[in-house]
PDB file of C-alpha atoms in Angstrom:
ATOM      1  CA  MET D1282      87.273  92.051 109.236  1.00 31.00           C
ATOM      2  CA  ASP D1283      90.296  90.603 107.431  1.00 33.00           C
ATOM      3  CA  PHE D1284      92.903  89.792 110.061  1.00 29.00           C
ATOM      4  CA  ALA D1285      95.542  89.283 107.392  1.00 29.00           C
ATOM      5  CA  SER D1286      95.213  92.847 106.200  1.00 32.00           C
ATOM      6  CA  SER D1287      96.958  95.858 107.687  1.00 31.00           C
ATOM      7  CA  GLU D1288      93.735  97.824 107.926  1.00 38.00           C
ATOM      8  CA  ALA D1289      93.163  99.276 111.373  1.00 39.00           C
ATOM      9  CA  VAL D1290      89.960  99.205 113.358  1.00 40.00           C
ATOM     10  CA  PRO D1291      88.065 102.443 112.644  1.00 40.00           C
ATOM     11  CA  GLY D1292      88.732 104.943 115.399  1.00 41.00           C
ATOM     12  CA  VAL D1293      91.734 103.071 116.831  1.00 43.00           C
ATOM     13  CA  PRO D1294      94.975 105.007 116.335  1.00 41.00           C
ATOM     14  CA  LEU D1295      98.040 102.946 115.486  1.00 38.00           C
ATOM     15  CA  VAL D1296     101.650 103.922 115.897  1.00 40.00           C
ATOM     16  CA  ALA D1297     104.091 102.493 113.381  1.00 43.00           C
ATOM     17  CA  GLY D1298     106.408  99.935 114.943  1.00 51.00           C
ATOM     18  CA  SER D1299     104.519  99.783 118.226  1.00 65.00           C
ATOM     19  CA  ALA D1300     102.142  97.209 119.609  1.00 74.00           C
ATOM     20  CA  THR D1301      99.332  98.062 121.986  1.00 90.00           C
ATOM     21  CA  SER D1302      97.838  95.341 124.136  1.00 93.00           C
ATOM     22  CA  THR D1303      94.883  95.782 126.412  1.00 94.00           C
ATOM     23  CA  LYS D1304      92.659  93.761 128.706  1.00 96.00           C
ATOM     24  CA  ILE D1305      88.954  93.170 128.066  1.00 97.00           C
ATOM     25  CA  VAL D1306      86.516  91.448 130.430  1.00 96.00           C
ATOM     26  CA  VAL D1307      83.608  89.296 129.217  1.00 96.00           C
ATOM     27  CA  ALA D1308      80.926  89.045 131.906  1.00 95.00           C
ATOM     28  CA  GLY D1309      77.299  88.096 132.369  1.00 93.00           C
ATOM     29  CA  GLY D1310      75.006  85.607 134.019  1.00 90.00           C
ATOM     30  CA  PHE D1311      75.410  81.871 134.423  1.00 86.00           C
ATOM     31  CA  GLY D1312      75.336  79.972 131.122  1.00 88.00           C
ATOM     32  CA  VAL D1313      74.992  83.073 128.949  1.00 93.00           C
ATOM     33  CA  GLY D1314      77.826  82.129 126.576  1.00 93.00           C
ATOM     34  CA  LYS D1315      80.984  83.768 127.932  1.00 93.00           C
ATOM     35  CA  THR D1316      83.199  80.726 127.358  1.00 91.00           C
ATOM     36  CA  THR D1317      81.750  80.301 123.852  1.00 94.00           C
ATOM     37  CA  PHE D1318      82.398  83.988 123.122  1.00 96.00           C
ATOM     38  CA  VAL D1319      86.065  83.746 124.101  1.00 95.00           C
ATOM     39  CA  ARG D1320      86.564  80.442 122.273  1.00 93.00           C
ATOM     40  CA  SER D1321      84.978  81.658 119.045  1.00 96.00           C
ATOM     41  CA  VAL D1322      87.285  84.629 118.662  1.00 95.00           C
ATOM     42  CA  SER D1323      90.580  83.633 120.306  1.00 95.00           C
ATOM     43  CA  GLU D1324      93.508  83.220 117.913  1.00 95.00           C
ATOM     44  CA  ILE D1325      95.281  81.014 120.468  1.00 92.00           C
ATOM     45  CA  PRO D1326      93.921  77.878 122.137  1.00 89.00           C
ATOM     46  CA  PRO D1327      91.869  79.487 124.904  1.00 83.00           C
ATOM     47  CA  LEU D1328      92.534  78.719 128.541  1.00 82.00           C
ATOM     48  CA  THR D1329      89.348  77.675 130.283  1.00 75.00           C
ATOM     49  CA  THR D1330      88.636  76.582 133.831  1.00 65.00           C
ATOM     50  CA  GLU D1331      85.616  74.452 133.083  1.00 56.00           C
ATOM     51  CA  ALA D1332      84.420  71.998 135.709  1.00 54.00           C
ATOM     52  CA  VAL D1333      81.750  69.353 135.270  1.00 53.00           C
ATOM     53  CA  MET D1334      78.493  70.346 136.916  1.00 43.00           C
ATOM     54  CA  THR D1335      77.581  67.955 139.713  1.00 47.00           C
ATOM     55  CA  GLU D1336      74.816  67.473 142.231  1.00 51.00           C
ATOM     56  CA  ALA D1337      76.770  69.741 144.571  1.00 48.00           C
ATOM     57  CA  GLY D1338      75.643  72.688 142.446  1.00 51.00           C
ATOM     58  CA  ALA D1339      71.984  71.666 142.534  1.00 48.00           C
ATOM     59  CA  GLY D1340      69.942  74.386 144.190  1.00 52.00           C
ATOM     60  CA  VAL D1341      72.917  76.751 143.933  1.00 51.00           C
ATOM     61  CA  ASP D1342      73.378  77.196 140.182  1.00 48.00           C
ATOM     62  CA  ASP D1343      70.088  77.627 138.334  1.00 56.00           C
ATOM     63  CA  ALA D1344      70.539  75.690 135.100  1.00 52.00           C
ATOM     64  CA  SER D1345      66.833  75.546 134.230  1.00 55.00           C
ATOM     65  CA  ALA D1346      67.266  77.899 131.250  1.00 54.00           C
ATOM     66  CA  VAL D1347      70.247  75.932 129.939  1.00 52.00           C
ATOM     67  CA  PRO D1348      69.401  72.279 130.690  1.00 49.00           C
ATOM     68  CA  GLN D1349      71.961  71.046 128.150  1.00 58.00           C
ATOM     69  CA  LYS D1350      74.815  72.713 130.071  1.00 42.00           C
ATOM     70  CA  LYS D1351      77.131  70.065 131.536  1.00 52.00           C
ATOM     71  CA  SER D1352      80.117  72.168 132.644  1.00 52.00           C
ATOM     72  CA  THR D1353      80.715  75.626 134.050  1.00 51.00           C
ATOM     73  CA  THR D1354      83.532  78.153 134.452  1.00 48.00           C
ATOM     74  CA  VAL D1355      84.876  78.190 138.007  1.00 46.00           C
ATOM     75  CA  ALA D1356      87.667  80.775 137.694  1.00 54.00           C
ATOM     76  CA  MET D1357      88.028  82.417 134.282  1.00 78.00           C
ATOM     77  CA  ASP D1358      88.400  81.997 130.544  1.00 89.00           C
ATOM     78  CA  PHE D1359      91.358  83.524 128.753  1.00 91.00           C
ATOM     79  CA  GLY D1360      91.957  84.229 125.080  1.00 94.00           C
ATOM     80  CA  ARG D1361      93.713  86.649 122.748  1.00 95.00           C
ATOM     81  CA  ILE D1362      92.748  88.377 119.532  1.00 95.00           C
ATOM     82  CA  SER D1363      94.556  90.855 117.279  1.00 94.00           C
ATOM     83  CA  LEU D1364      91.996  93.412 116.123  1.00 91.00           C
ATOM     84  CA  ALA D1365      94.684  95.109 114.047  1.00 89.00           C
ATOM     85  CA  PRO D1366      98.398  94.502 113.439  1.00 89.00           C
ATOM     86  CA  ASP D1367      99.261  96.793 116.356  1.00 90.00           C
ATOM     87  CA  LEU D1368      96.276  96.156 118.635  1.00 93.00           C
ATOM     88  CA  VAL D1369      96.005  92.983 120.712  1.00 95.00           C
ATOM     89  CA  LEU D1370      93.136  92.295 123.092  1.00 96.00           C
ATOM     90  CA  TYR D1371      93.504  89.879 125.990  1.00 96.00           C
ATOM     91  CA  LEU D1372      90.094  88.503 126.917  1.00 96.00           C
ATOM     92  CA  PHE D1373      89.175  87.453 130.439  1.00 94.00           C
ATOM     93  CA  GLY D1374      85.832  85.715 130.881  1.00 91.00           C
ATOM     94  CA  THR D1375      84.340  85.886 134.368  1.00 87.00           C
ATOM     95  CA  PRO D1376      82.465  83.070 136.125  1.00 83.00           C
ATOM     96  CA  GLY D1377      78.746  83.792 136.089  1.00 61.00           C
ATOM     97  CA  GLN D1378      77.574  82.205 139.328  1.00 58.00           C
ATOM     98  CA  GLY D1379      77.051  84.477 142.308  1.00 56.00           C
ATOM     99  CA  ARG D1380      79.299  82.336 144.507  1.00 55.00           C
ATOM    100  CA  PHE D1381      82.279  83.240 142.306  1.00 58.00           C
ATOM    101  CA  TRP D1382      81.658  86.997 142.049  1.00 62.00           C
ATOM    102  CA  PHE D1383      84.358  87.649 144.660  1.00 63.00           C
ATOM    103  CA  MET D1384      86.881  87.001 141.837  1.00 73.00           C
ATOM    104  CA  TRP D1385      85.590  89.825 139.669  1.00 78.00           C
ATOM    105  CA  ASP D1386      87.648  92.606 141.264  1.00 86.00           C
ATOM    106  CA  ASP D1387      90.865  90.752 140.449  1.00 86.00           C
ATOM    107  CA  LEU D1388      89.792  89.835 136.921  1.00 84.00           C
ATOM    108  CA  VAL D1389      88.689  93.389 136.122  1.00 90.00           C
ATOM    109  CA  ARG D1390      91.808  95.106 137.484  1.00 92.00           C
ATOM    110  CA  GLY D1391      93.635  96.823 134.602  1.00 94.00           C
ATOM    111  CA  ALA D1392      90.847  96.271 132.054  1.00 96.00           C
ATOM    112  CA  VAL D1393      89.858  99.103 129.702  1.00 96.00           C
ATOM    113  CA  GLY D1394      86.378  97.804 129.009  1.00 97.00           C
ATOM    114  CA  ALA D1395      83.891  94.981 129.355  1.00 97.00           C
ATOM    115  CA  VAL D1396      81.350  93.039 127.332  1.00 98.00           C
ATOM    116  CA  VAL D1397      78.183  92.164 129.246  1.00 98.00           C
ATOM    117  CA  LEU D1398      76.532  89.188 127.567  1.00 97.00           C
ATOM    118  CA  ALA D1399      72.760  88.902 127.926  1.00 97.00           C
ATOM    119  CA  ASP D1400      70.175  86.225 127.155  1.00 97.00           C
ATOM    120  CA  THR D1401      66.663  87.447 126.296  1.00 96.00           C
ATOM    121  CA  ARG D1402      65.151  84.404 128.039  1.00 95.00           C
ATOM    122  CA  ARG D1403      66.487  85.690 131.369  1.00 94.00           C
ATOM    123  CA  LEU D1404      67.489  89.315 131.102  1.00 95.00           C
ATOM    124  CA  ALA D1405      67.388  89.745 134.879  1.00 94.00           C
ATOM    125  CA  ASP D1406      70.568  87.659 135.107  1.00 93.00           C
ATOM    126  CA  SER D1407      72.391  90.587 133.478  1.00 94.00           C
ATOM    127  CA  PHE D1408      71.696  93.050 136.271  1.00 95.00           C
ATOM    128  CA  PRO D1409      74.576  92.069 138.597  1.00 93.00           C
ATOM    129  CA  ALA D1410      77.134  92.605 135.815  1.00 94.00           C
ATOM    130  CA  LEU D1411      75.477  95.835 134.679  1.00 96.00           C
ATOM    131  CA  ASP D1412      75.420  97.153 138.248  1.00 95.00           C
ATOM    132  CA  TYR D1413      79.056  96.180 138.731  1.00 93.00           C
ATOM    133  CA  PHE D1414      80.372  97.990 135.650  1.00 95.00           C
ATOM    134  CA  GLU D1415      78.103 101.001 136.045  1.00 95.00           C
ATOM    135  CA  GLY D1416      79.384 101.329 139.610  1.00 94.00           C
ATOM    136  CA  SER D1417      83.025 100.901 138.624  1.00 93.00           C
ATOM    137  CA  GLY D1418      82.842 103.409 135.774  1.00 94.00           C
ATOM    138  CA  LEU D1419      84.477 100.918 133.381  1.00 95.00           C
ATOM    139  CA  PRO D1420      83.238 101.389 129.790  1.00 97.00           C
ATOM    140  CA  PHE D1421      81.083  98.467 128.665  1.00 98.00           C
ATOM    141  CA  VAL D1422      78.802  97.286 125.892  1.00 98.00           C
ATOM    142  CA  VAL D1423      75.828  94.952 126.114  1.00 98.00           C
ATOM    143  CA  ALA D1424      75.826  92.045 123.666  1.00 98.00           C
ATOM    144  CA  VAL D1425      72.665  89.948 123.418  1.00 98.00           C
ATOM    145  CA  ASN D1426      73.740  86.385 122.695  1.00 97.00           C
ATOM    146  CA  GLN D1427      70.949  85.235 120.385  1.00 96.00           C
ATOM    147  CA  PHE D1428      70.250  81.615 121.322  1.00 94.00           C
ATOM    148  CA  ASP D1429      68.314  79.595 118.739  1.00 93.00           C
ATOM    149  CA  ASP D1430      65.201  79.229 120.924  1.00 91.00           C
ATOM    150  CA  ALA D1431      65.293  82.689 122.502  1.00 94.00           C
ATOM    151  CA  PRO D1432      62.839  85.528 121.763  1.00 94.00           C
ATOM    152  CA  VAL D1433      64.211  88.086 119.319  1.00 95.00           C
ATOM    153  CA  TYR D1434      64.138  91.742 120.334  1.00 96.00           C
ATOM    154  CA  THR D1435      65.653  94.884 118.884  1.00 97.00           C
ATOM    155  CA  PRO D1436      68.645  96.495 120.622  1.00 97.00           C
ATOM    156  CA  ASP D1437      66.407  99.402 121.664  1.00 97.00           C
ATOM    157  CA  ALA D1438      63.899  97.028 123.270  1.00 97.00           C
ATOM    158  CA  VAL D1439      66.703  95.322 125.192  1.00 97.00           C
ATOM    159  CA  ARG D1440      68.099  98.700 126.231  1.00 97.00           C
ATOM    160  CA  ASP D1441      64.708  99.728 127.609  1.00 97.00           C
ATOM    161  CA  ALA D1442      64.217  96.409 129.426  1.00 97.00           C
ATOM    162  CA  LEU D1443      67.634  96.636 131.083  1.00 97.00           C
ATOM    163  CA  GLY D1444      67.517 100.366 131.724  1.00 97.00           C
ATOM    164  CA  VAL D1445      70.854 100.852 129.969  1.00 96.00           C
ATOM    165  CA  ALA D1446      71.955 104.431 129.285  1.00 96.00           C
ATOM    166  CA  ALA D1447      71.801 105.723 125.716  1.00 96.00           C
ATOM    167  CA  ARG D1448      75.590 106.128 125.606  1.00 95.00           C
ATOM    168  CA  VAL D1449      76.127 102.356 126.076  1.00 97.00           C
ATOM    169  CA  PRO D1450      76.161 100.354 122.817  1.00 98.00           C
ATOM    170  CA  VAL D1451      73.713  97.428 122.698  1.00 98.00           C
ATOM    171  CA  LEU D1452      74.324  94.800 120.024  1.00 98.00           C
ATOM    172  CA  ILE D1453      72.795  91.507 118.937  1.00 97.00           C
ATOM    173  CA  CYS D1454      75.295  88.711 118.327  1.00 97.00           C
ATOM    174  CA  ASP D1455      75.799  84.974 118.131  1.00 97.00           C
ATOM    175  CA  ALA D1456      78.724  84.110 120.402  1.00 97.00           C
ATOM    176  CA  ARG D1457      79.435  80.987 118.347  1.00 97.00           C
ATOM    177  CA  HIS D1458      80.515  83.015 115.330  1.00 97.00           C
ATOM    178  CA  ARG D1459      83.844  84.804 115.126  1.00 97.00           C
ATOM    179  CA  ALA D1460      82.595  87.640 112.915  1.00 97.00           C
ATOM    180  CA  ALA D1461      79.877  88.483 115.433  1.00 97.00           C
ATOM    181  CA  THR D1462      82.237  88.496 118.408  1.00 97.00           C
ATOM    182  CA  VAL D1463      84.767  90.622 116.498  1.00 97.00           C
ATOM    183  CA  GLU D1464      81.997  93.151 115.815  1.00 97.00           C
ATOM    184  CA  VAL D1465      81.189  93.309 119.539  1.00 98.00           C
ATOM    185  CA  LEU D1466      84.846  93.737 120.529  1.00 97.00           C
ATOM    186  CA  THR D1467      85.363  96.430 117.912  1.00 97.00           C
ATOM    187  CA  ALA D1468      82.336  98.312 119.245  1.00 97.00           C
ATOM    188  CA  LEU D1469      83.736  98.039 122.770  1.00 97.00           C
ATOM    189  CA  VAL D1470      87.166  99.363 121.774  1.00 96.00           C
ATOM    190  CA  GLU D1471      85.583 102.309 119.975  1.00 96.00           C
ATOM    191  CA  HIS D1472      83.318 102.989 122.965  1.00 97.00           C
ATOM    192  CA  ALA D1473      86.245 102.802 125.404  1.00 95.00           C
ATOM    193  CA  LEU D1474      88.277 105.187 123.260  1.00 93.00           C
ATOM    194  CA  ALA D1475      85.398 107.642 123.155  1.00 92.00           C
ATOM    195  CA  ALA D1476      84.912 107.417 126.906  1.00 85.00           C
ATOM    196  CA  GLU D1477      88.607 107.594 127.781  1.00 65.00           C
ATOM    197  CA  PRO D1478      90.826 108.553 124.815  1.00 51.00           C
ATOM    198  CA  ALA D1479      94.011 107.537 126.606  1.00 43.00           C
ATOM    199  CA  ALA D1480      92.688 104.144 127.724  1.00 43.00           C
ATOM    200  CA  VAL D1481      94.053 102.140 124.760  1.00 43.00           C
TER     201      VAL D1481
END
């Protein structure tokens, strides 16, 4: 999508002279790429609360699937993107570790939708986020962050493995690339509008 153009996101109504801003949550398991997702797409320097991983987290945070990971989000990530001239999304990335899940209620308050990032090497790590958003009724999409060394599956195969309802969009993306993250966010906005027309 050309951010310099005045073309709107398909399905997103714009009102001349008005600006609509909305809150989006990016969630998922530990080390699945939430910080990378927010960084890749934010048009402002993103706010991150990264802390260096230490021995104190050994046995608490399972980093076996991401041995190269040296830091972790301990509160949230924050970024902003304009999907259209009159539509601004504020992105809030959640911490993935179970010991920080108590923050989720505050981070999700006021959001119109969520992105649940998944890693095919450890799909089970997605279940807490899926359960949370299914229980809350907040519209969400599943985005498989395709790591270089991860098995490749179709969206339908991932849907079946996670038991995600047919109405929930499932996409494959690379959280390092802006175009891919924009595609995911656009799909979420369209899904949220379809689920709750007055949400955005």
